Short mmCIF file of C-alpha atoms (C1' of nucleotides) in Angstrom, two decimals:
data_model
loop_
_atom_site.label_atom_id
_atom_site.label_comp_id
_atom_site.label_asym_id
_atom_site.label_seq_id
_atom_site.Cartn_x
_atom_site.Cartn_y
_atom_site.Cartn_z
CA MET A 1 -12.81 -52.35 -72.03
CA SER A 2 -15.74 -54.07 -70.19
CA LEU A 3 -18.62 -55.65 -71.56
CA SER A 4 -21.58 -53.70 -72.22
CA ARG A 5 -25.42 -54.50 -71.30
CA GLU A 6 -25.46 -53.61 -75.90
CA GLN A 7 -22.72 -55.34 -76.96
CA VAL A 8 -24.51 -58.50 -74.34
CA LEU A 9 -27.37 -58.01 -75.93
CA GLY A 10 -26.29 -57.18 -79.94
CA HIS A 11 -24.33 -60.90 -79.23
CA ALA A 12 -28.05 -62.07 -78.15
CA LEU A 13 -29.25 -60.92 -81.83
CA ALA A 14 -26.40 -61.87 -83.58
CA ILE A 15 -26.56 -65.49 -81.62
CA LEU A 16 -30.08 -66.01 -82.75
CA ASP A 17 -30.26 -64.85 -85.79
CA GLN A 18 -27.06 -67.20 -86.72
CA TYR A 19 -28.30 -69.91 -84.94
CA GLY A 20 -31.78 -70.31 -83.73
CA PHE A 21 -33.58 -69.30 -79.74
CA ALA A 22 -32.52 -73.25 -79.09
CA ASP A 23 -28.81 -72.10 -79.39
CA LEU A 24 -29.10 -69.53 -77.73
CA SER A 25 -27.93 -69.85 -74.30
CA MET A 26 -26.13 -68.06 -71.58
CA ARG A 27 -22.70 -70.32 -71.69
CA ARG A 28 -22.63 -69.92 -75.28
CA LEU A 29 -22.72 -66.27 -75.51
CA ALA A 30 -20.68 -66.16 -72.88
CA THR A 31 -18.07 -68.15 -75.25
CA SER A 32 -19.17 -65.72 -78.24
CA LEU A 33 -18.11 -62.44 -77.03
CA GLY A 34 -14.81 -64.03 -74.85
CA VAL A 35 -15.94 -63.94 -72.03
CA GLN A 36 -17.11 -66.19 -68.44
CA PRO A 37 -20.83 -67.94 -68.07
CA GLY A 38 -20.49 -65.93 -64.92
CA ALA A 39 -20.19 -61.87 -66.34
CA LEU A 40 -23.25 -62.27 -67.58
CA TYR A 41 -25.10 -61.82 -64.79
CA TRP A 42 -23.44 -58.60 -63.82
CA HIS A 43 -25.55 -56.97 -67.10
CA PHE A 44 -28.54 -59.57 -66.51
CA ALA A 45 -29.64 -60.74 -63.90
CA ASN A 46 -30.63 -63.65 -65.52
CA LYS A 47 -31.74 -64.57 -68.48
CA GLN A 48 -35.10 -64.03 -68.62
CA THR A 49 -34.01 -60.20 -68.14
CA LEU A 50 -31.78 -60.89 -70.86
CA LEU A 51 -34.72 -63.04 -73.22
CA THR A 52 -37.26 -59.92 -72.73
CA ALA A 53 -34.03 -57.27 -73.81
CA VAL A 54 -33.69 -59.21 -76.82
CA ALA A 55 -38.07 -58.93 -77.57
CA GLU A 56 -37.90 -55.66 -76.97
CA ALA A 57 -35.04 -54.84 -79.38
CA ILE A 58 -37.25 -56.97 -82.35
CA LEU A 59 -40.28 -55.26 -81.64
CA SER A 60 -39.27 -51.99 -81.44
CA PRO A 61 -38.28 -50.65 -85.24
CA ARG A 62 -41.59 -50.92 -85.40
CA PRO A 63 -43.67 -47.94 -86.16
CA PRO A 64 -46.05 -46.21 -83.17
CA VAL A 65 -50.08 -47.00 -84.08
CA CYS A 66 -52.04 -43.58 -85.24
CA VAL A 67 -54.19 -43.31 -82.18
CA PRO A 68 -56.92 -40.33 -83.38
CA THR A 69 -57.17 -38.17 -81.90
CA GLY A 70 -60.90 -36.51 -81.92
CA SER A 71 -63.30 -36.57 -79.33
CA ALA A 72 -66.11 -39.28 -78.99
CA GLY A 73 -68.74 -36.63 -80.48
CA THR A 74 -67.03 -35.13 -83.08
CA GLY A 75 -69.22 -38.16 -85.33
CA SER A 76 -66.68 -40.58 -87.46
CA ALA A 77 -63.20 -40.55 -86.17
CA PRO A 78 -60.14 -38.47 -88.18
CA THR A 79 -58.19 -41.63 -88.93
CA ALA A 80 -59.97 -45.09 -89.65
CA TRP A 81 -59.50 -48.41 -87.74
CA GLU A 82 -59.22 -50.61 -90.67
CA PRO A 83 -55.92 -49.80 -91.82
CA ALA A 84 -54.86 -48.81 -88.38
CA VAL A 85 -55.61 -52.75 -87.66
CA ARG A 86 -54.38 -54.25 -90.69
CA THR A 87 -50.87 -52.38 -90.62
CA TRP A 88 -50.48 -53.02 -86.75
CA ALA A 89 -50.71 -56.88 -87.80
CA CYS A 90 -48.81 -56.37 -90.67
CA GLY A 91 -46.03 -54.48 -88.98
CA LEU A 92 -45.62 -56.99 -86.25
CA ARG A 93 -45.30 -60.05 -88.27
CA GLU A 94 -42.84 -58.48 -90.40
CA ALA A 95 -41.02 -57.39 -86.79
CA LEU A 96 -41.05 -60.93 -86.17
CA LEU A 97 -40.47 -62.35 -89.38
CA SER A 98 -36.75 -59.95 -89.31
CA HIS A 99 -34.87 -62.61 -86.82
CA ARG A 100 -35.25 -66.24 -87.04
CA ASP A 101 -37.62 -67.57 -84.07
CA GLY A 102 -38.08 -64.06 -83.21
CA ALA A 103 -41.97 -64.62 -82.76
CA GLU A 104 -41.37 -67.78 -80.69
CA VAL A 105 -38.72 -65.25 -78.94
CA VAL A 106 -41.55 -62.43 -77.77
CA ALA A 107 -43.91 -65.71 -77.41
CA SER A 108 -41.74 -66.72 -74.20
CA VAL A 109 -40.76 -63.43 -73.32
CA LEU A 110 -44.59 -62.14 -73.71
CA ALA A 111 -45.96 -65.41 -71.07
CA VAL A 112 -44.41 -64.14 -68.68
CA ARG A 113 -46.30 -60.39 -68.53
CA PRO A 114 -43.03 -58.35 -68.32
CA ALA A 115 -44.51 -54.68 -67.76
CA THR A 116 -42.46 -52.97 -70.07
CA LEU A 117 -44.53 -54.65 -73.32
CA ASP A 118 -47.45 -54.72 -74.28
CA PRO A 119 -48.42 -54.90 -78.54
CA ALA A 120 -51.98 -55.84 -77.13
CA GLY A 121 -52.49 -52.30 -75.30
CA GLU A 122 -51.66 -50.30 -78.63
CA ILE A 123 -53.71 -51.69 -80.79
CA ALA A 124 -56.57 -51.87 -78.12
CA ALA A 125 -56.16 -48.53 -78.04
CA VAL A 126 -56.92 -47.52 -81.60
CA LEU A 127 -60.41 -49.68 -80.71
CA MET A 128 -61.09 -47.95 -77.40
CA ALA A 129 -60.66 -44.46 -79.93
CA HIS A 130 -63.79 -45.33 -81.96
CA ALA A 131 -65.73 -45.83 -78.84
CA MET A 132 -65.62 -49.52 -78.72
CA ALA A 133 -65.56 -50.35 -75.04
CA ALA A 134 -62.57 -51.04 -72.55
CA ALA A 135 -63.17 -54.98 -72.65
CA GLN A 136 -64.35 -55.48 -75.41
CA ALA A 137 -61.49 -53.46 -77.22
CA ARG A 138 -58.90 -55.50 -74.48
CA ALA A 139 -60.41 -58.70 -76.12
CA ALA A 140 -60.08 -58.53 -79.70
CA GLY A 141 -56.26 -56.29 -79.01
CA MET A 142 -54.85 -60.01 -77.26
CA ALA A 143 -57.26 -62.55 -79.91
CA LEU A 144 -55.36 -60.36 -82.60
CA LEU A 145 -52.05 -60.80 -80.68
CA HIS A 146 -52.54 -64.63 -80.18
CA PHE A 147 -53.34 -64.87 -83.60
CA VAL A 148 -50.26 -62.77 -85.41
CA ILE A 149 -47.91 -64.21 -82.83
CA GLY A 150 -49.53 -68.24 -83.21
CA HIS A 151 -49.53 -67.75 -87.27
CA THR A 152 -45.93 -66.58 -87.25
CA VAL A 153 -44.38 -69.31 -85.09
CA ASP A 154 -46.07 -71.14 -87.91
CA GLU A 155 -44.67 -69.63 -90.76
CA GLN A 156 -41.16 -69.86 -88.67
CA GLY A 157 -41.50 -72.89 -87.82
CA ASN A 158 -41.78 -73.89 -91.69
CA ALA A 159 -39.55 -71.99 -92.82
CA ALA A 160 -36.86 -73.85 -90.58
CA MET A 161 -38.09 -76.67 -92.29
CA ALA A 162 -37.58 -76.10 -95.85
CA GLU A 163 -34.34 -75.44 -95.34
CA PHE A 164 -34.47 -79.68 -95.52
CA GLY A 165 -35.68 -79.05 -98.90
CA VAL A 166 -39.52 -80.04 -98.04
CA ALA A 167 -40.87 -76.72 -100.57
CA GLN A 168 -41.05 -73.00 -100.42
CA ALA A 169 -44.41 -72.79 -101.84
CA VAL A 170 -45.36 -73.30 -97.92
CA ASP A 171 -43.74 -69.85 -97.89
CA THR A 172 -46.65 -68.39 -100.32
CA GLU A 173 -49.65 -70.05 -98.46
CA ALA A 174 -48.98 -69.10 -95.27
CA GLN A 175 -49.00 -65.48 -96.41
CA GLU A 176 -52.54 -65.73 -97.93
CA ARG A 177 -53.51 -67.43 -94.74
CA PHE A 178 -52.07 -65.33 -92.79
CA ALA A 179 -54.16 -62.17 -94.97
CA ALA A 180 -57.43 -64.71 -95.33
CA GLY A 181 -57.03 -64.67 -91.06
CA LEU A 182 -56.81 -61.07 -90.97
CA ASP A 183 -59.87 -60.28 -92.32
CA LEU A 184 -61.44 -62.82 -90.63
CA PHE A 185 -60.93 -60.22 -87.90
CA VAL A 186 -61.62 -57.03 -89.76
CA ALA A 187 -64.73 -58.45 -90.69
CA GLY A 188 -65.87 -59.48 -87.19
CA LEU A 189 -64.46 -55.80 -85.98
CA GLY A 190 -66.34 -54.60 -88.73
CA VAL A 191 -69.76 -56.18 -87.12
CA ARG A 192 -69.36 -53.81 -84.08
CA LEU A 193 -67.64 -50.90 -85.48
CA SER A 194 -68.86 -49.53 -88.45
CA GLY A 195 -72.94 -51.26 -88.08
CA GLY A 196 -73.53 -49.05 -84.48
CA GLY A 197 -71.01 -46.22 -84.63
CA GLY A 198 -70.98 -45.05 -81.10
CA MET B 1 -43.20 -106.30 -64.62
CA SER B 2 -41.79 -104.20 -67.09
CA LEU B 3 -42.80 -100.96 -67.78
CA SER B 4 -45.82 -100.49 -69.74
CA ARG B 5 -45.77 -96.93 -72.91
CA GLU B 6 -48.85 -96.28 -70.77
CA GLN B 7 -47.66 -96.63 -67.36
CA VAL B 8 -44.62 -93.80 -68.40
CA LEU B 9 -47.77 -91.93 -70.03
CA GLY B 10 -49.31 -91.73 -66.55
CA HIS B 11 -46.68 -90.74 -64.83
CA ALA B 12 -45.67 -87.54 -67.12
CA LEU B 13 -49.00 -86.55 -66.48
CA ALA B 14 -49.20 -86.99 -63.24
CA ILE B 15 -45.67 -84.83 -62.93
CA LEU B 16 -47.45 -82.41 -65.42
CA ASP B 17 -50.93 -81.78 -63.24
CA GLN B 18 -48.57 -82.25 -60.11
CA TYR B 19 -45.30 -79.83 -60.68
CA GLY B 20 -45.68 -78.11 -63.52
CA PHE B 21 -44.54 -78.35 -67.91
CA ALA B 22 -40.90 -77.04 -66.27
CA ASP B 23 -40.46 -79.51 -64.38
CA LEU B 24 -41.31 -82.69 -66.58
CA SER B 25 -37.78 -83.99 -67.03
CA MET B 26 -36.74 -87.53 -68.75
CA ARG B 27 -34.71 -87.87 -65.50
CA ARG B 28 -38.00 -86.72 -63.37
CA LEU B 29 -39.74 -89.06 -64.59
CA ALA B 30 -37.77 -92.15 -65.01
CA THR B 31 -37.26 -91.25 -61.09
CA SER B 32 -40.64 -91.12 -60.09
CA LEU B 33 -41.05 -94.91 -61.91
CA GLY B 34 -38.53 -96.15 -60.06
CA VAL B 35 -36.36 -96.48 -63.51
CA GLN B 36 -32.92 -95.07 -64.86
CA PRO B 37 -33.27 -92.67 -67.34
CA GLY B 38 -31.93 -94.19 -70.09
CA ALA B 39 -34.76 -96.85 -69.98
CA LEU B 40 -38.21 -94.87 -71.66
CA TYR B 41 -35.90 -94.67 -74.52
CA TRP B 42 -36.96 -98.13 -74.70
CA HIS B 43 -40.29 -97.30 -74.95
CA PHE B 44 -40.76 -93.81 -76.71
CA ALA B 45 -37.66 -93.26 -79.28
CA ASN B 46 -36.97 -89.77 -77.21
CA LYS B 47 -38.73 -86.11 -75.23
CA GLN B 48 -41.16 -85.25 -77.76
CA THR B 49 -42.68 -88.33 -79.02
CA LEU B 50 -43.06 -89.16 -75.21
CA LEU B 51 -44.57 -84.92 -75.26
CA THR B 52 -46.67 -85.82 -78.52
CA ALA B 53 -48.64 -88.56 -76.55
CA VAL B 54 -49.24 -86.07 -73.97
CA ALA B 55 -50.38 -83.87 -76.10
CA GLU B 56 -52.88 -86.71 -77.74
CA ALA B 57 -53.66 -87.83 -74.34
CA ILE B 58 -54.72 -83.98 -72.80
CA LEU B 59 -56.69 -83.42 -76.61
CA SER B 60 -58.18 -86.56 -76.95
CA PRO B 61 -61.29 -86.49 -74.15
CA ARG B 62 -63.21 -83.89 -76.59
CA PRO B 63 -66.06 -85.00 -78.41
CA PRO B 64 -65.44 -84.88 -82.22
CA VAL B 65 -66.99 -81.85 -84.33
CA CYS B 66 -70.24 -82.87 -85.85
CA VAL B 67 -69.50 -82.20 -89.54
CA PRO B 68 -72.81 -82.10 -91.62
CA THR B 69 -73.67 -84.50 -93.79
CA GLY B 70 -75.99 -82.51 -96.35
CA SER B 71 -74.99 -82.46 -100.54
CA ALA B 72 -73.46 -78.48 -101.08
CA GLY B 73 -76.82 -78.19 -103.51
CA THR B 74 -79.94 -79.08 -100.99
CA GLY B 75 -79.75 -75.74 -99.31
CA SER B 76 -79.05 -74.67 -95.85
CA ALA B 77 -76.58 -77.87 -93.99
CA PRO B 78 -78.59 -79.36 -91.62
CA THR B 79 -75.94 -78.55 -88.74
CA ALA B 80 -75.27 -75.15 -88.27
CA TRP B 81 -71.87 -73.83 -88.45
CA GLU B 82 -71.98 -71.37 -85.22
CA PRO B 83 -73.12 -73.66 -82.63
CA ALA B 84 -70.27 -76.35 -84.14
CA VAL B 85 -67.51 -73.25 -84.23
CA ARG B 86 -68.20 -72.07 -80.40
CA THR B 87 -68.26 -76.06 -78.77
CA TRP B 88 -65.27 -76.85 -81.02
CA ALA B 89 -63.62 -74.32 -79.62
CA CYS B 90 -65.21 -74.26 -76.08
CA GLY B 91 -64.18 -77.74 -75.46
CA LEU B 92 -60.41 -76.95 -76.67
CA ARG B 93 -60.12 -74.79 -74.47
CA GLU B 94 -61.55 -77.17 -71.45
CA ALA B 95 -59.10 -79.86 -72.61
CA LEU B 96 -56.58 -77.12 -72.79
CA LEU B 97 -57.59 -76.85 -68.72
CA SER B 98 -57.81 -80.16 -68.07
CA HIS B 99 -54.21 -80.14 -67.35
CA ARG B 100 -51.91 -78.15 -65.71
CA ASP B 101 -49.98 -76.28 -68.40
CA GLY B 102 -51.70 -78.13 -71.17
CA ALA B 103 -52.40 -75.63 -73.11
CA GLU B 104 -47.98 -74.49 -73.30
CA VAL B 105 -47.88 -78.07 -74.02
CA VAL B 106 -50.08 -78.76 -76.36
CA ALA B 107 -48.50 -75.65 -78.16
CA SER B 108 -44.77 -76.55 -77.66
CA VAL B 109 -46.33 -80.41 -79.33
CA LEU B 110 -47.98 -78.31 -81.92
CA ALA B 111 -45.09 -76.23 -83.15
CA VAL B 112 -43.39 -79.63 -84.52
CA ARG B 113 -46.43 -80.52 -86.78
CA PRO B 114 -47.33 -84.09 -85.91
CA ALA B 115 -49.59 -85.91 -88.67
CA THR B 116 -52.09 -87.65 -85.59
CA LEU B 117 -52.57 -84.18 -85.00
CA ASP B 118 -54.66 -81.13 -86.60
CA PRO B 119 -57.29 -79.54 -84.29
CA ALA B 120 -57.47 -76.97 -87.36
CA GLY B 121 -58.99 -79.43 -89.53
CA GLU B 122 -61.77 -80.53 -87.75
CA ILE B 123 -63.33 -77.23 -87.79
CA ALA B 124 -61.85 -76.56 -91.30
CA ALA B 125 -64.15 -79.22 -92.47
CA VAL B 126 -67.00 -77.78 -90.48
CA LEU B 127 -66.91 -75.14 -92.67
CA MET B 128 -65.98 -76.57 -95.95
CA ALA B 129 -69.37 -78.49 -95.43
CA HIS B 130 -70.83 -74.38 -94.73
CA ALA B 131 -69.77 -73.70 -98.88
CA MET B 132 -66.22 -72.38 -97.59
CA ALA B 133 -63.32 -72.57 -99.41
CA ALA B 134 -60.99 -74.86 -98.86
CA ALA B 135 -57.97 -72.30 -98.36
CA GLN B 136 -60.31 -70.03 -96.62
CA ALA B 137 -61.94 -72.04 -93.69
CA ARG B 138 -58.01 -73.88 -93.29
CA ALA B 139 -56.98 -69.98 -92.33
CA ALA B 140 -59.96 -69.91 -90.04
CA GLY B 141 -59.64 -72.93 -89.08
CA MET B 142 -55.69 -71.73 -87.28
CA ALA B 143 -56.74 -68.39 -86.72
CA LEU B 144 -59.65 -69.91 -84.13
CA LEU B 145 -56.95 -72.55 -83.71
CA HIS B 146 -54.25 -69.85 -82.67
CA PHE B 147 -56.49 -67.95 -80.57
CA VAL B 148 -57.35 -70.75 -78.65
CA ILE B 149 -54.07 -71.94 -77.71
CA GLY B 150 -52.44 -68.64 -77.01
CA HIS B 151 -55.49 -67.05 -75.04
CA THR B 152 -54.76 -70.63 -72.79
CA VAL B 153 -51.15 -70.27 -72.77
CA ASP B 154 -52.46 -66.89 -71.44
CA GLU B 155 -55.13 -67.89 -69.08
CA GLN B 156 -53.29 -70.65 -67.25
CA GLY B 157 -49.87 -68.28 -67.37
CA ASN B 158 -51.85 -66.14 -64.72
CA ALA B 159 -53.32 -69.84 -62.42
CA ALA B 160 -49.54 -69.61 -62.13
CA MET B 161 -49.21 -66.74 -60.39
CA ALA B 162 -52.12 -66.52 -58.89
CA GLU B 163 -50.58 -69.10 -56.16
CA PHE B 164 -48.90 -65.78 -55.07
CA GLY B 165 -51.62 -64.25 -53.90
CA VAL B 166 -52.15 -61.98 -56.88
CA ALA B 167 -55.84 -62.26 -57.07
CA GLN B 168 -58.30 -64.77 -58.74
CA ALA B 169 -60.48 -61.22 -60.20
CA VAL B 170 -58.10 -62.64 -63.31
CA ASP B 171 -59.83 -65.21 -63.66
CA THR B 172 -62.86 -64.19 -64.64
CA GLU B 173 -62.14 -61.60 -67.18
CA ALA B 174 -59.97 -63.84 -68.76
CA GLN B 175 -63.20 -65.73 -69.06
CA GLU B 176 -64.99 -63.12 -70.69
CA ARG B 177 -62.09 -62.09 -72.97
CA PHE B 178 -62.71 -65.59 -73.92
CA ALA B 179 -66.11 -64.26 -74.91
CA ALA B 180 -65.14 -61.75 -76.27
CA GLY B 181 -62.77 -62.98 -78.82
CA LEU B 182 -64.76 -66.10 -79.86
CA ASP B 183 -67.77 -64.08 -80.68
CA LEU B 184 -65.09 -61.78 -83.33
CA PHE B 185 -64.59 -64.76 -85.27
CA VAL B 186 -68.33 -65.73 -85.47
CA ALA B 187 -69.16 -62.46 -86.32
CA GLY B 188 -66.19 -62.27 -88.98
CA LEU B 189 -67.24 -66.38 -89.63
CA GLY B 190 -70.61 -64.78 -90.20
CA VAL B 191 -70.23 -62.29 -92.21
CA ARG B 192 -68.74 -64.81 -94.83
CA LEU B 193 -71.20 -68.01 -94.39
CA SER B 194 -74.85 -66.22 -93.06
CA GLY B 195 -74.39 -63.39 -95.72
CA GLY B 196 -73.53 -64.61 -99.24
CA GLY B 197 -74.70 -69.01 -98.81
CA GLY B 198 -72.47 -70.94 -100.90
"C1'" DA C 1 -37.10 -108.16 -74.40
"C1'" DC C 2 -36.45 -104.67 -70.91
"C1'" DC C 3 -33.30 -102.44 -68.72
"C1'" DT C 4 -28.21 -100.74 -65.98
"C1'" DG C 5 -24.69 -98.32 -65.16
"C1'" DA C 6 -21.14 -95.28 -66.59
"C1'" DA C 7 -20.57 -91.57 -70.11
"C1'" DC C 8 -20.75 -87.49 -73.00
"C1'" DA C 9 -22.13 -82.77 -74.21
"C1'" DC C 10 -24.51 -80.02 -72.17
"C1'" DC C 11 -27.83 -76.19 -69.19
"C1'" DG C 12 -28.89 -72.06 -65.81
"C1'" DT C 13 -27.25 -70.15 -61.52
"C1'" DT C 14 -24.23 -68.17 -57.81
"C1'" DC C 15 -20.95 -66.24 -55.24
"C1'" DA C 16 -15.63 -65.67 -53.05
"C1'" DA C 17 -11.95 -64.00 -54.74
"C1'" DG C 18 -9.27 -61.53 -58.16
"C1'" DT C 19 -8.20 -57.22 -60.05
"C1'" DA D 1 -16.58 -52.26 -60.99
"C1'" DC D 2 -16.17 -55.81 -63.35
"C1'" DC D 3 -14.51 -60.11 -64.77
"C1'" DT D 4 -12.01 -65.24 -63.12
"C1'" DG D 5 -12.60 -69.92 -61.31
"C1'" DA D 6 -14.43 -73.47 -59.61
"C1'" DA D 7 -18.40 -75.03 -58.36
"C1'" DC D 8 -24.47 -76.84 -57.61
"C1'" DA D 9 -27.97 -78.77 -59.71
"C1'" DC D 10 -28.99 -79.98 -63.51
"C1'" DC D 11 -30.87 -81.53 -68.50
"C1'" DG D 12 -31.44 -85.46 -73.09
"C1'" DT D 13 -29.25 -89.01 -75.13
"C1'" DT D 14 -26.68 -93.03 -76.16
"C1'" DC D 15 -24.71 -97.82 -75.36
"C1'" DA D 16 -22.40 -101.52 -74.54
"C1'" DA D 17 -23.40 -104.76 -71.16
"C1'" DG D 18 -26.28 -107.17 -67.90
"C1'" DT D 19 -30.51 -110.81 -66.89
#
DNA sequence: ACCTGAACACCGTTCAAGT
DNA sequence: ACCTGAACACCGTTCAAGT
């Protein structure tokens, strides 16, 4: 039986989890599939395309954000923005943490702006539904995205060092830093959204 | 005359500015210096060390942040935290923008936690001087750092695409997104610092 | 002290040719 | 349709040997 896209993707995730992003090469992936390097280029145009699929696989287990459906004039919206923002940020971080170097992979993929992947747009939609201007919501969404990804790259980098017996108090410190950073965003959003509503 | 560290560093910055981060290889750098690849390893232990020096060169032109010197009990501090935060963030972004792919280089170097480079610590010191708890100040400093670097990586990625004639309205949009994101941080910090002042 | 020469163990990608 | 074989143009790093 011939190779499938899903098989290649599965082995890519396996190499990522076992050996890390630096060891996820096309040649190593081919070896793990018992195939010549060139064979991979039948299923994926290039490494970038493969990595985009890997990033999508990392992010796709997240639940969709709950965008309020109420119209703008009916007073306070049916779903609160604050838990939505917190759930989105925590869910994103957990998805990134669920694979070794997940944050680094997703960061490298988002850097090339794939049309299929726009996590910032998800949370920007929520903010717009709460009467925030489109440009402001987009800016807030991207700032939140940069924070979550930057933080998690950091966190996973620390985890990689912890294998060499540095410490694991680093883990709880990272978690607290994430919570504090998220609180800062929520506080800032609160000034705009709770204060002058609409 | 023999090669000096400064010469190597200077040529590395020149390659970065002309050809970008992806083309900054040890072999290309050696060729540009008229020397064999192995010669570089007399002056720098490895590529990581060289890149750290490049990142330091990118960040060092920034002015030091102005940490207030007043003691904690004398009421409001002599220097305001808000302009300090804004100046630090804008100065960081400008330093990153001053070299092609500067944000990407600095991001890759900060990922390995060099002891000599801690931009988040600079602004955390300011917040602590304004009676913010150490852990909170550290978290805020890192969140700000992740935002500025993430944003600028994005901005420079767009600039690279703009060479292929996409648009340059992207430039002003990026600038406005940066301003809006920074405003969000300042608003969040204001809830903590202006409200219950130390 | 500082560099060359030459190797080692890798990369991503292409493409004629096979089946 | 799908893969092999083999090449092309690269990487970072090491290290004996030269000067």
